[in-house]
Amino acid sequence: MAIERTLTIIKPDGVAANQAATILGQIEKAGLQIIGLKRLRLSTPLAEAFYSVHRARGFFGDLVKFMTEGPVVIAALQGEGAISRLRELMGATDPAKAAAGTIRKQFAANIERNVIHGSDGPETAKNEIAFFFAESELL
């Protein structure tokens, strides 16, 4: 498997519940290295820009409102098969359908408040990492 980079966001629900360190610990335990880390509160324009691919969908406004309600923890990750490995760790978007032991099964409340975001492919990962991190910020 190739070394890849991916991006994850511990969403406001996870940060508010003090689960960010636990979630990041599970990610590291699974063999993914944190190469960039930030805690910040997304502004509405920043959240709208990041999630612009969903602008035409009915949930866009609620997603932006949710993602701006409190701080988030953003991490750039690296490791073998990082994208698929993170997505497997996260579990299904709907925690009711997520496999036992996955992050969403353990920590998410519902499909809208699902505690974690992860890039869905190599091009998305590249763009999402660049959205939040300058190359010089990545170790």
mmCIF file of C-alpha atoms in Angstrom:
data_model
loop_
_atom_site.group_PDB
_atom_site.id
_atom_site.type_symbol
_atom_site.label_atom_id
_atom_site.label_comp_id
_atom_site.label_asym_id
_atom_site.label_seq_id
_atom_site.Cartn_x
_atom_site.Cartn_y
_atom_site.Cartn_z
ATOM 1 C CA MET A 1 0.000 0.000 0.000
ATOM 2 C CA ALA A 2 1.226 3.500 -0.780
ATOM 3 C CA ILE A 3 1.936 6.260 1.738
ATOM 4 C CA GLU A 4 -0.921 8.749 1.488
ATOM 5 C CA ARG A 5 -2.083 11.908 3.162
ATOM 6 C CA THR A 6 -5.611 12.650 4.259
ATOM 7 C CA LEU A 7 -7.489 15.202 6.325
ATOM 8 C CA THR A 8 -9.762 14.726 9.283
ATOM 9 C CA ILE A 9 -11.867 17.155 11.259
ATOM 10 C CA ILE A 10 -13.133 16.424 14.745
ATOM 11 C CA LYS A 11 -16.415 18.281 14.483
ATOM 12 C CA PRO A 12 -17.887 20.661 17.099
ATOM 13 C CA ASP A 13 -19.870 17.874 18.790
ATOM 14 C CA GLY A 14 -16.722 15.831 19.388
ATOM 15 C CA VAL A 15 -14.723 18.815 20.623
ATOM 16 C CA ALA A 16 -17.546 19.966 22.929
ATOM 17 C CA ALA A 17 -17.724 16.483 24.455
ATOM 18 C CA ASN A 18 -13.926 16.494 25.052
ATOM 19 C CA GLN A 19 -13.470 13.523 22.707
ATOM 20 C CA ALA A 20 -10.873 15.037 20.337
ATOM 21 C CA ALA A 21 -7.820 13.602 22.121
ATOM 22 C CA THR A 22 -9.422 10.164 22.423
ATOM 23 C CA ILE A 23 -10.353 10.152 18.721
ATOM 24 C CA LEU A 24 -6.900 11.338 17.662
ATOM 25 C CA GLY A 25 -5.382 8.666 19.891
ATOM 26 C CA GLN A 26 -7.386 5.975 18.109
ATOM 27 C CA ILE A 27 -6.234 7.354 14.764
ATOM 28 C CA GLU A 28 -2.585 7.261 15.863
ATOM 29 C CA LYS A 29 -2.997 3.777 17.357
ATOM 30 C CA ALA A 30 -4.228 2.632 13.926
ATOM 31 C CA GLY A 31 -0.878 3.677 12.460
ATOM 32 C CA LEU A 32 -1.665 7.096 11.018
ATOM 33 C CA GLN A 33 0.783 9.892 11.806
ATOM 34 C CA ILE A 34 -0.449 13.405 12.587
ATOM 35 C CA ILE A 35 1.624 15.726 10.392
ATOM 36 C CA GLY A 36 -0.424 18.889 10.982
ATOM 37 C CA LEU A 37 -2.811 19.878 13.759
ATOM 38 C CA LYS A 38 -4.990 22.935 14.390
ATOM 39 C CA ARG A 39 -7.831 23.848 16.701
ATOM 40 C CA LEU A 40 -9.995 26.668 15.455
ATOM 41 C CA ARG A 41 -13.535 27.910 15.102
ATOM 42 C CA LEU A 42 -14.715 27.992 11.508
ATOM 43 C CA SER A 43 -16.318 31.212 10.328
ATOM 44 C CA THR A 44 -19.445 30.935 8.185
ATOM 45 C CA PRO A 45 -17.560 31.937 4.999
ATOM 46 C CA LEU A 46 -14.799 29.396 5.723
ATOM 47 C CA ALA A 47 -17.297 26.575 6.387
ATOM 48 C CA GLU A 48 -19.272 27.502 3.258
ATOM 49 C CA ALA A 49 -16.087 27.428 1.180
ATOM 50 C CA PHE A 50 -14.896 24.110 2.614
ATOM 51 C CA TYR A 51 -18.261 22.404 2.092
ATOM 52 C CA SER A 52 -19.042 24.178 -1.207
ATOM 53 C CA VAL A 53 -19.429 20.815 -3.004
ATOM 54 C CA HIS A 54 -22.638 20.382 -0.973
ATOM 55 C CA ARG A 55 -24.012 23.887 -1.653
ATOM 56 C CA ALA A 56 -26.936 22.648 -3.785
ATOM 57 C CA ARG A 57 -27.975 19.992 -1.267
ATOM 58 C CA GLY A 58 -30.785 20.574 1.184
ATOM 59 C CA PHE A 59 -28.602 19.997 4.251
ATOM 60 C CA PHE A 60 -25.962 22.617 3.319
ATOM 61 C CA GLY A 61 -27.297 25.376 5.605
ATOM 62 C CA ASP A 62 -27.631 23.052 8.581
ATOM 63 C CA LEU A 63 -24.139 21.647 7.939
ATOM 64 C CA VAL A 64 -22.592 25.126 7.894
ATOM 65 C CA LYS A 65 -24.502 26.107 11.042
ATOM 66 C CA PHE A 66 -23.324 22.955 12.820
ATOM 67 C CA MET A 67 -19.694 23.314 11.738
ATOM 68 C CA THR A 68 -19.580 26.920 13.008
ATOM 69 C CA GLU A 69 -21.239 26.315 16.382
ATOM 70 C CA GLY A 70 -17.981 25.642 18.216
ATOM 71 C CA PRO A 71 -14.314 24.819 17.806
ATOM 72 C CA VAL A 72 -13.065 21.987 15.608
ATOM 73 C CA VAL A 73 -9.779 20.083 15.563
ATOM 74 C CA ILE A 74 -8.283 19.664 12.119
ATOM 75 C CA ALA A 75 -5.524 17.144 11.449
ATOM 76 C CA ALA A 76 -3.506 16.289 8.379
ATOM 77 C CA LEU A 77 -2.600 12.612 8.534
ATOM 78 C CA GLN A 78 -0.089 10.417 6.759
ATOM 79 C CA GLY A 79 0.397 6.685 6.504
ATOM 80 C CA GLU A 80 0.001 3.596 4.379
ATOM 81 C CA GLY A 81 -3.439 3.667 2.779
ATOM 82 C CA ALA A 82 -4.320 6.652 4.974
ATOM 83 C CA ILE A 83 -7.537 7.533 3.157
ATOM 84 C CA SER A 84 -9.146 4.104 3.303
ATOM 85 C CA ARG A 85 -7.735 3.407 6.764
ATOM 86 C CA LEU A 86 -9.255 6.597 8.188
ATOM 87 C CA ARG A 87 -12.592 5.966 6.483
ATOM 88 C CA GLU A 88 -12.686 2.465 7.963
ATOM 89 C CA LEU A 89 -11.881 3.865 11.423
ATOM 90 C CA MET A 90 -14.608 6.501 11.097
ATOM 91 C CA GLY A 91 -17.382 4.075 10.180
ATOM 92 C CA ALA A 92 -20.579 4.755 8.267
ATOM 93 C CA THR A 93 -21.863 8.338 8.184
ATOM 94 C CA ASP A 94 -24.955 7.158 10.043
ATOM 95 C CA PRO A 95 -23.687 5.892 13.400
ATOM 96 C CA ALA A 96 -26.668 3.542 13.624
ATOM 97 C CA LYS A 97 -25.207 1.732 10.595
ATOM 98 C CA ALA A 98 -21.553 2.015 11.658
ATOM 99 C CA ALA A 99 -19.607 -1.091 12.630
ATOM 100 C CA ALA A 100 -18.854 -1.750 16.285
ATOM 101 C CA GLY A 101 -15.656 -0.093 17.451
ATOM 102 C CA THR A 102 -15.664 2.639 14.807
ATOM 103 C CA ILE A 103 -15.356 6.273 15.849
ATOM 104 C CA ARG A 104 -18.881 7.147 14.770
ATOM 105 C CA LYS A 105 -20.380 4.111 16.515
ATOM 106 C CA GLN A 106 -18.615 5.108 19.718
ATOM 107 C CA PHE A 107 -19.084 8.872 19.709
ATOM 108 C CA ALA A 108 -21.607 10.158 17.126
ATOM 109 C CA ALA A 109 -25.158 11.116 18.056
ATOM 110 C CA ASN A 110 -26.787 10.795 14.625
ATOM 111 C CA ILE A 111 -26.196 11.163 10.883
ATOM 112 C CA GLU A 112 -26.034 14.980 11.099
ATOM 113 C CA ARG A 113 -23.898 15.174 14.257
ATOM 114 C CA ASN A 114 -21.448 12.450 13.291
ATOM 115 C CA VAL A 115 -18.345 13.706 15.138
ATOM 116 C CA ILE A 116 -15.720 13.337 12.375
ATOM 117 C CA HIS A 117 -14.962 14.232 8.764
ATOM 118 C CA GLY A 118 -12.481 12.430 6.541
ATOM 119 C CA SER A 119 -11.360 12.978 2.965
ATOM 120 C CA ASP A 120 -13.015 10.584 0.503
ATOM 121 C CA GLY A 121 -10.260 10.250 -2.096
ATOM 122 C CA PRO A 122 -6.727 11.310 -3.086
ATOM 123 C CA GLU A 123 -7.698 14.493 -4.941
ATOM 124 C CA THR A 124 -10.127 15.534 -2.207
ATOM 125 C CA ALA A 125 -7.471 14.872 0.442
ATOM 126 C CA LYS A 126 -4.922 16.993 -1.420
ATOM 127 C CA ASN A 127 -7.396 19.877 -1.770
ATOM 128 C CA GLU A 128 -8.692 19.637 1.792
ATOM 129 C CA ILE A 129 -5.216 19.581 3.326
ATOM 130 C CA ALA A 130 -4.221 22.609 1.221
ATOM 131 C CA PHE A 131 -7.426 24.385 2.333
ATOM 132 C CA PHE A 132 -6.292 24.353 5.968
ATOM 133 C CA PHE A 133 -2.506 23.907 5.899
ATOM 134 C CA ALA A 134 0.380 25.475 4.041
ATOM 135 C CA GLU A 135 2.933 22.848 2.996
ATOM 136 C CA SER A 136 5.400 24.481 5.398
ATOM 137 C CA GLU A 137 3.062 23.633 8.316
ATOM 138 C CA LEU A 138 3.184 19.899 7.626
ATOM 139 C CA LEU A 139 5.881 17.840 9.303
#
